[in-house]
Coordinates of N, CA, C and O in Angstrom, one line a residue:
Q1 N 0.5 -1.1 -0.2 CA 0.2 0.1 -0.3 C 1.0 1.4 -0.2 O 2.0 1.1 0.6
V2 N 0.2 2.7 -0.5 CA 1.4 3.9 0.0 C 0.8 4.4 1.0 O -0.5 4.9 1.2
Q3 N 1.8 4.8 1.2 CA 1.5 6.1 2.4 C 1.8 7.0 2.5 O 3.2 7.2 1.8
L4 N 1.6 8.1 2.7 CA 1.9 9.2 2.0 C 2.2 10.2 3.6 O 1.2 10.6 4.4
A5 N 3.0 10.8 3.3 CA 4.0 11.4 5.0 C 3.9 13.0 4.1 O 4.9 13.8 2.8
E6 N 2.8 13.9 5.1 CA 2.9 15.2 4.1 C 3.5 16.3 5.7 O 3.5 16.1 6.6
S7 N 3.8 17.5 5.0 CA 4.7 18.0 6.2 C 4.3 19.7 5.6 O 4.1 19.4 4.8
G8 N 4.0 20.7 6.3 CA 4.0 22.3 5.9 C 2.9 22.9 6.0 O 2.1 21.6 7.3
G9 N 1.5 23.8 6.0 CA 0.9 24.2 6.7 C 0.8 24.5 7.3 O 2.6 24.5 8.4
G10 N -0.3 25.1 8.0 CA -0.3 26.8 9.2 C -0.9 28.1 8.3 O -1.5 27.6 7.7
L11 N -0.5 28.9 9.5 CA -1.3 30.6 9.8 C -0.5 31.1 8.6 O 1.3 31.3 9.2
V12 N -0.7 31.4 7.4 CA 0.1 32.2 6.4 C -0.6 34.0 6.3 O -2.2 32.9 5.5
Q13 N -0.3 35.1 6.4 CA -0.6 36.0 6.1 C -0.6 36.5 4.4 O -0.4 35.8 3.4
P14 N -2.3 37.2 4.1 CA -2.4 36.9 2.5 C -1.5 37.9 1.7 O -0.2 38.7 2.9
G15 N -0.8 37.3 1.5 CA 0.3 37.8 0.3 C 2.0 37.1 0.8 O 2.5 36.9 -0.5
G16 N 1.0 36.2 1.8 CA 2.8 35.6 1.5 C 3.0 34.2 1.3 O 2.2 33.9 0.8
S17 N 4.2 33.3 1.6 CA 4.2 32.0 0.9 C 4.1 31.2 2.0 O 4.2 31.2 3.3
L18 N 4.1 29.7 1.6 CA 4.1 28.4 2.6 C 5.0 26.8 1.1 O 3.8 27.0 -0.2
R19 N 5.1 26.5 2.0 CA 5.5 25.3 1.2 C 4.9 23.7 1.7 O 5.4 23.8 2.9
L20 N 4.0 23.7 0.8 CA 4.0 22.1 1.7 C 4.7 20.9 0.2 O 4.8 20.6 -0.3
S21 N 5.2 19.5 1.6 CA 5.8 18.4 1.0 C 5.1 16.6 1.0 O 4.3 17.1 2.4
C22 N 4.8 16.2 0.5 CA 4.4 14.7 0.5 C 5.7 14.0 0.5 O 6.3 13.9 -1.2
A23 N 5.7 13.2 1.0 CA 7.1 12.2 -0.1 C 5.9 10.1 0.6 O 5.1 10.5 1.0
A24 N 5.8 9.8 -0.8 CA 4.9 8.6 -0.5 C 6.0 7.5 -0.3 O 7.1 7.2 -0.9
S25 N 6.0 6.3 0.4 CA 6.5 5.5 0.4 C 5.0 3.8 0.4 O 4.5 3.9 0.0
S26 N 6.3 3.3 -1.0 CA 5.6 2.3 -1.6 C 6.2 0.6 -1.8 O 7.2 0.2 -1.3
R27 N 5.5 -0.2 -2.0 CA 6.5 -1.5 -2.5 C 6.9 -0.6 -3.7 O 6.5 -0.6 -4.8
S28 N 8.0 -1.4 -4.1 CA 9.2 -1.2 -5.3 C 8.3 -1.4 -6.2 O 8.3 -1.5 -7.2
I29 N 7.6 -2.4 -6.4 CA 6.6 -3.8 -7.1 C 5.1 -2.2 -7.6 O 5.4 -3.1 -8.8
D30 N 5.9 -1.5 -6.8 CA 4.3 -1.2 -6.9 C 4.1 0.6 -8.2 O 5.6 0.6 -7.9
I31 N 3.8 1.2 -8.4 CA 4.5 1.9 -9.7 C 3.2 3.7 -9.0 O 2.1 3.5 -8.9
I32 N 4.2 4.7 -8.6 CA 2.9 5.9 -8.6 C 3.2 6.3 -9.3 O 4.6 7.0 -10.1
Y33 N 2.0 6.6 -10.4 CA 1.8 7.2 -11.5 C 2.1 8.5 -11.2 O 2.5 9.5 -12.0
G34 N 1.6 9.9 -10.5 CA 1.3 10.7 -10.5 C 1.3 11.0 -9.2 O 0.5 10.9 -8.2
M35 N 1.5 12.3 -8.3 CA 1.7 12.9 -7.4 C 0.6 14.3 -7.2 O 0.9 15.3 -8.0
G36 N -0.1 15.1 -7.1 CA -0.1 15.5 -5.9 C -1.2 16.4 -5.0 O -1.2 15.8 -4.4
W37 N -1.7 17.7 -5.2 CA -2.0 18.0 -3.8 C -3.9 18.5 -4.4 O -4.3 19.7 -5.0
Y38 N -4.4 18.6 -3.4 CA -6.0 19.0 -3.3 C -6.7 19.7 -2.6 O -5.2 19.4 -1.5
R39 N -7.9 19.9 -2.5 CA -8.0 21.2 -1.1 C -9.2 21.2 -0.8 O -10.0 20.6 -1.8
Q40 N -10.1 20.9 0.0 CA -11.0 21.5 0.7 C -11.6 22.6 1.7 O -10.7 22.2 2.6
A41 N -12.2 23.4 1.8 CA -12.4 24.2 2.3 C -13.5 23.9 2.9 O -14.9 23.0 2.0
P42 N -14.0 24.5 3.9 CA -15.7 24.3 4.9 C -16.4 25.1 3.9 O -16.8 25.9 3.4
G43 N -17.7 24.3 3.6 CA -18.4 23.7 2.9 C -18.3 24.1 1.7 O -19.3 24.2 0.3
K44 N -17.0 23.6 0.4 CA -16.8 23.2 -0.8 C -16.1 22.4 -0.2 O -15.9 21.4 0.5
Q45 N -16.7 21.8 -2.1 CA -16.8 20.7 -2.3 C -14.6 20.2 -2.6 O -13.9 21.5 -3.0
R46 N -14.2 19.3 -2.8 CA -12.6 18.9 -2.9 C -12.5 19.7 -4.4 O -13.2 18.7 -5.1
E47 N -11.6 20.2 -4.4 CA -10.9 20.3 -5.4 C -9.3 20.3 -5.8 O -8.5 20.5 -5.2
L48 N -9.0 19.5 -7.6 CA -8.2 19.2 -7.2 C -6.9 21.4 -7.5 O -7.1 22.4 -7.9
V49 N -6.0 21.2 -7.0 CA -5.0 22.5 -6.8 C -3.5 22.2 -8.1 O -4.0 22.5 -8.4
A50 N -3.2 21.8 -7.7 CA -1.8 21.1 -8.9 C -1.7 19.3 -8.7 O -1.4 18.7 -6.9
F51 N -1.2 18.7 -10.0 CA -0.9 17.8 -9.7 C 0.7 17.3 -10.6 O 0.8 18.5 -12.3
I52 N 1.7 16.1 -11.2 CA 1.9 16.1 -11.4 C 2.7 14.2 -11.9 O 3.0 13.9 -10.9
T53 N 2.8 14.5 -13.5 CA 2.7 13.2 -13.2 C 4.9 12.5 -13.0 O 5.3 13.5 -12.9
R54 N 4.5 11.6 -14.2 CA 5.8 10.5 -13.3 C 7.1 11.6 -14.1 O 8.0 11.9 -14.9
V55 N 6.3 11.8 -15.5 CA 6.6 12.1 -16.9 C 7.0 14.3 -16.1 O 7.5 14.2 -17.6
G56 N 7.1 14.0 -16.0 CA 7.0 15.7 -15.5 C 5.6 16.8 -15.9 O 5.3 18.2 -16.1
T57 N 3.8 16.0 -16.5 CA 3.1 17.0 -16.9 C 2.2 17.4 -16.0 O 2.8 16.7 -14.8
T58 N 1.4 18.6 -15.8 CA 1.1 19.8 -14.8 C -0.3 19.8 -15.0 O -0.3 20.5 -16.3
N59 N -0.6 19.8 -13.7 CA -2.4 20.1 -13.8 C -2.0 20.9 -12.8 O -2.2 21.2 -11.8
Y60 N -2.6 22.4 -12.8 CA -2.9 23.5 -12.3 C -5.2 23.8 -12.0 O -5.4 24.3 -13.7
A61 N -5.0 24.2 -11.1 CA -6.6 25.0 -11.1 C -6.0 26.1 -11.5 O -5.3 27.1 -11.2
D62 N -7.2 26.5 -12.1 CA -6.8 28.2 -12.5 C -6.9 29.1 -11.6 O -6.2 30.2 -11.5
S63 N -7.7 29.2 -10.3 CA -7.5 30.2 -9.2 C -5.8 29.9 -9.0 O -5.5 31.0 -7.6
V64 N -5.5 28.7 -9.3 CA -3.9 29.3 -8.0 C -1.8 28.8 -9.9 O -1.4 29.3 -8.9
K65 N -3.2 29.2 -10.8 CA -2.1 28.8 -11.9 C -0.9 29.8 -12.0 O 0.3 29.2 -11.7
D66 N -1.3 31.0 -11.7 CA -0.3 32.1 -11.4 C 0.5 32.5 -10.3 O 1.2 32.8 -10.4
R67 N 0.5 31.3 -9.4 CA 0.6 31.4 -8.0 C 1.0 30.6 -7.0 O 2.9 30.1 -6.1
F68 N 1.2 28.9 -7.8 CA 1.4 28.4 -7.2 C 2.5 26.6 -8.4 O 1.9 27.6 -9.1
T69 N 3.0 26.5 -7.3 CA 4.5 26.1 -8.5 C 4.5 24.4 -7.4 O 4.6 24.4 -6.4
I70 N 4.4 23.5 -8.3 CA 3.9 21.8 -8.0 C 5.6 21.1 -9.2 O 6.3 22.0 -9.7
S71 N 6.1 20.8 -8.1 CA 7.5 20.1 -8.2 C 8.0 18.6 -7.6 O 6.6 18.4 -6.4
R72 N 8.9 18.7 -8.4 CA 8.7 17.2 -7.5 C 10.4 17.2 -7.3 O 11.2 16.9 -8.7
D73 N 10.8 16.2 -6.4 CA 12.3 15.5 -6.8 C 12.4 14.3 -7.5 O 13.7 13.6 -8.2
N74 N 11.6 14.0 -7.4 CA 11.3 11.6 -8.2 C 9.6 11.6 -8.0 O 9.5 12.0 -7.9
A75 N 9.6 10.6 -8.7 CA 8.4 9.8 -8.8 C 7.2 10.0 -7.4 O 6.3 9.6 -7.3
N76 N 8.2 10.1 -6.5 CA 7.5 9.7 -5.4 C 7.3 10.6 -4.3 O 7.2 10.9 -3.4
K77 N 7.7 11.9 -4.7 CA 7.8 12.6 -3.5 C 7.6 14.3 -4.2 O 8.1 14.3 -5.7
V78 N 6.8 15.1 -4.4 CA 6.3 16.0 -4.1 C 5.8 17.3 -3.7 O 5.4 17.7 -2.5
D79 N 6.2 19.1 -3.5 CA 6.3 19.6 -3.7 C 5.3 20.4 -3.9 O 5.5 20.9 -5.2
L80 N 4.4 21.7 -3.3 CA 4.1 22.7 -3.8 C 4.1 23.7 -2.6 O 4.3 24.3 -1.9
Q81 N 4.3 25.2 -4.1 CA 5.3 26.1 -3.2 C 3.8 27.2 -3.5 O 3.0 27.3 -4.5
L82 N 3.3 27.5 -2.5 CA 1.3 28.3 -2.1 C 2.6 29.9 -2.1 O 3.2 30.7 -1.4
N83 N 2.7 30.6 -3.0 CA 3.2 32.1 -3.1 C 1.4 33.3 -3.6 O 0.3 32.5 -3.4
S84 N 1.5 34.1 -3.0 CA 0.7 34.9 -3.0 C -0.5 34.7 -2.3 O -1.5 34.7 -3.1
L85 N -0.3 34.0 -1.0 CA -1.9 33.2 -0.2 C -2.7 34.5 -0.9 O -2.5 35.6 -0.1
K86 N -3.7 33.8 -0.7 CA -5.3 35.2 -0.2 C -5.8 34.2 0.7 O -6.1 32.7 1.1
P87 N -6.7 34.8 1.1 CA -7.8 33.8 2.0 C -8.2 32.9 1.9 O -9.0 31.9 1.8
E88 N -9.2 33.2 0.2 CA -10.2 32.0 -0.5 C -8.6 30.8 -0.3 O -9.4 29.6 -0.9
D89 N -7.8 31.1 -0.3 CA -7.2 29.5 -0.2 C -6.9 28.7 0.7 O -6.2 27.7 1.0
A90 N -6.7 29.7 1.7 CA -7.2 29.0 3.4 C -8.6 27.5 2.8 O -9.4 27.3 2.8
A91 N -7.9 26.1 3.6 CA -8.7 25.0 3.2 C -7.5 24.1 3.8 O -6.3 24.2 4.0
V92 N -8.4 22.7 4.0 CA -7.4 21.5 4.1 C -7.2 20.9 3.1 O -7.7 21.4 2.4
Y93 N -5.6 20.9 3.2 CA -4.3 20.7 2.0 C -4.5 18.8 1.3 O -4.2 18.1 3.0
Y94 N -4.5 17.9 0.9 CA -4.7 16.7 0.9 C -3.8 16.5 -0.3 O -3.7 16.8 -1.0
C95 N -2.7 15.4 0.3 CA -2.2 15.2 -0.9 C -3.1 14.0 -1.8 O -3.2 13.2 -0.6
N96 N -2.2 13.5 -2.5 CA -3.2 12.8 -3.5 C -1.9 11.7 -4.3 O -1.0 12.1 -4.6
A97 N -2.1 10.2 -4.8 CA -1.3 9.5 -4.8 C -1.9 8.9 -6.3 O -2.8 7.8 -5.5
D98 N -1.5 8.5 -7.3 CA -2.2 7.8 -8.6 C -1.1 7.1 -8.5 O 0.0 6.9 -9.5
A99 N -1.5 6.3 -8.5 CA -0.5 4.4 -8.2 C -1.4 2.9 -9.2 O -2.7 2.5 -8.5
Y100 N -0.5 2.1 -8.9 CA -0.1 1.0 -10.2 C -0.4 -0.5 -8.3 O 1.1 -0.1 -8.5
I101 N -1.6 -0.7 -8.2 CA -0.9 -1.9 -7.3 C -1.4 -2.9 -7.1 O -2.0 -3.1 -8.2
V102 N 0.4 -4.1 -7.5 CA 0.2 -5.0 -8.5 C -0.4 -6.1 -7.1 O -1.0 -6.1 -6.0
A103 N -2.1 -6.5 -8.7 CA -3.0 -7.5 -7.4 C -3.9 -6.4 -7.6 O -5.3 -7.2 -7.4
R104 N -4.0 -5.4 -7.7 CA -5.0 -4.5 -7.3 C -5.6 -3.8 -7.9 O -6.5 -3.3 -8.5
G105 N -4.8 -3.2 -8.8 CA -4.7 -2.1 -9.6 C -4.9 -0.7 -9.2 O -3.9 -0.6 -8.5
R106 N -5.0 0.0 -10.6 CA -5.0 1.4 -10.3 C -5.7 1.8 -9.4 O -7.0 1.6 -9.5
M107 N -5.7 2.9 -8.5 CA -5.9 3.2 -6.8 C -5.5 4.7 -7.1 O -4.4 4.6 -7.1
D108 N -6.6 5.4 -6.3 CA -6.1 6.7 -5.2 C -5.6 6.6 -3.8 O -6.5 5.8 -3.3
F109 N -4.9 7.3 -3.5 CA -4.5 7.5 -1.8 C -4.0 9.1 -1.3 O -3.7 9.8 -2.4
W110 N -4.5 8.8 0.0 CA -4.9 10.5 0.3 C -4.1 10.3 1.0 O -3.9 9.3 2.4
G111 N -3.5 11.4 2.2 CA -2.4 11.9 2.9 C -4.0 12.2 3.6 O -5.9 12.5 3.6
K112 N -3.6 12.5 5.2 CA -4.2 13.1 6.3 C -5.1 14.4 6.1 O -5.6 14.7 6.6
G113 N -4.0 14.4 5.2 CA -4.6 16.7 5.0 C -3.5 17.6 6.4 O -3.5 16.9 7.1
T114 N -3.3 18.5 5.5 CA -2.4 20.0 6.3 C -3.5 20.7 6.1 O -3.7 20.9 5.2
L115 N -3.7 21.9 7.1 CA -5.0 22.5 7.0 C -3.9 24.5 7.9 O -3.2 24.0 7.5
V116 N -3.9 24.4 6.0 CA -3.4 26.2 5.2 C -4.8 27.0 6.1 O -5.3 27.2 5.7
T117 N -4.0 27.9 7.1 CA -5.1 29.5 7.5 C -4.2 30.7 6.9 O -3.3 30.9 7.0
V118 N -6.0 31.2 6.8 CA -4.9 32.7 5.9 C -6.3 33.9 6.3 O -7.0 34.5 5.4
P119 N -6.1 34.5 7.1 CA -7.0 34.5 7.6 C -6.8 36.3 6.4 O -6.1 36.7 5.7
S120 N -8.2 36.5 6.6 CA -8.7 38.3 6.1 C -8.0 39.6 6.7 O -7.6 39.5 7.9

C-alpha cells in the first residue's frame, strides 16, 4: 500500500508564502504514476490544486496557476510552493497519489491533510 507523509501547512498572512511537501512510501513492485495536492474548504467540494505526473506533466486549478508551483524530486516526492496567498486559499490540503498496485489495480491514495490558514 502507498503511505503519504505530508508536511507544511500553518497560518500565513495574505500575500505570504508556504511550502507543502509530500513523500510517498510504497512497495518497489508498485508504481506511482503521479502525485499532487487537492484542497477542501468548509462548505465546498474537494478540488484539484496541482498535480504532476512521473513524466513531468502538470495541471493546475485556474485559481492558483499563476501563484502556485508544483515540483517533484522524484516520482515519489512532491512539493507545492504556494505564493501570494489569499484568504480564499485557506483549506485543508490533501496529498494525493495515483498509483498502480500489483494485484489490485490503479488506485488513489490520500494523505490525512494539512491545514493552511490565511486570515482576511
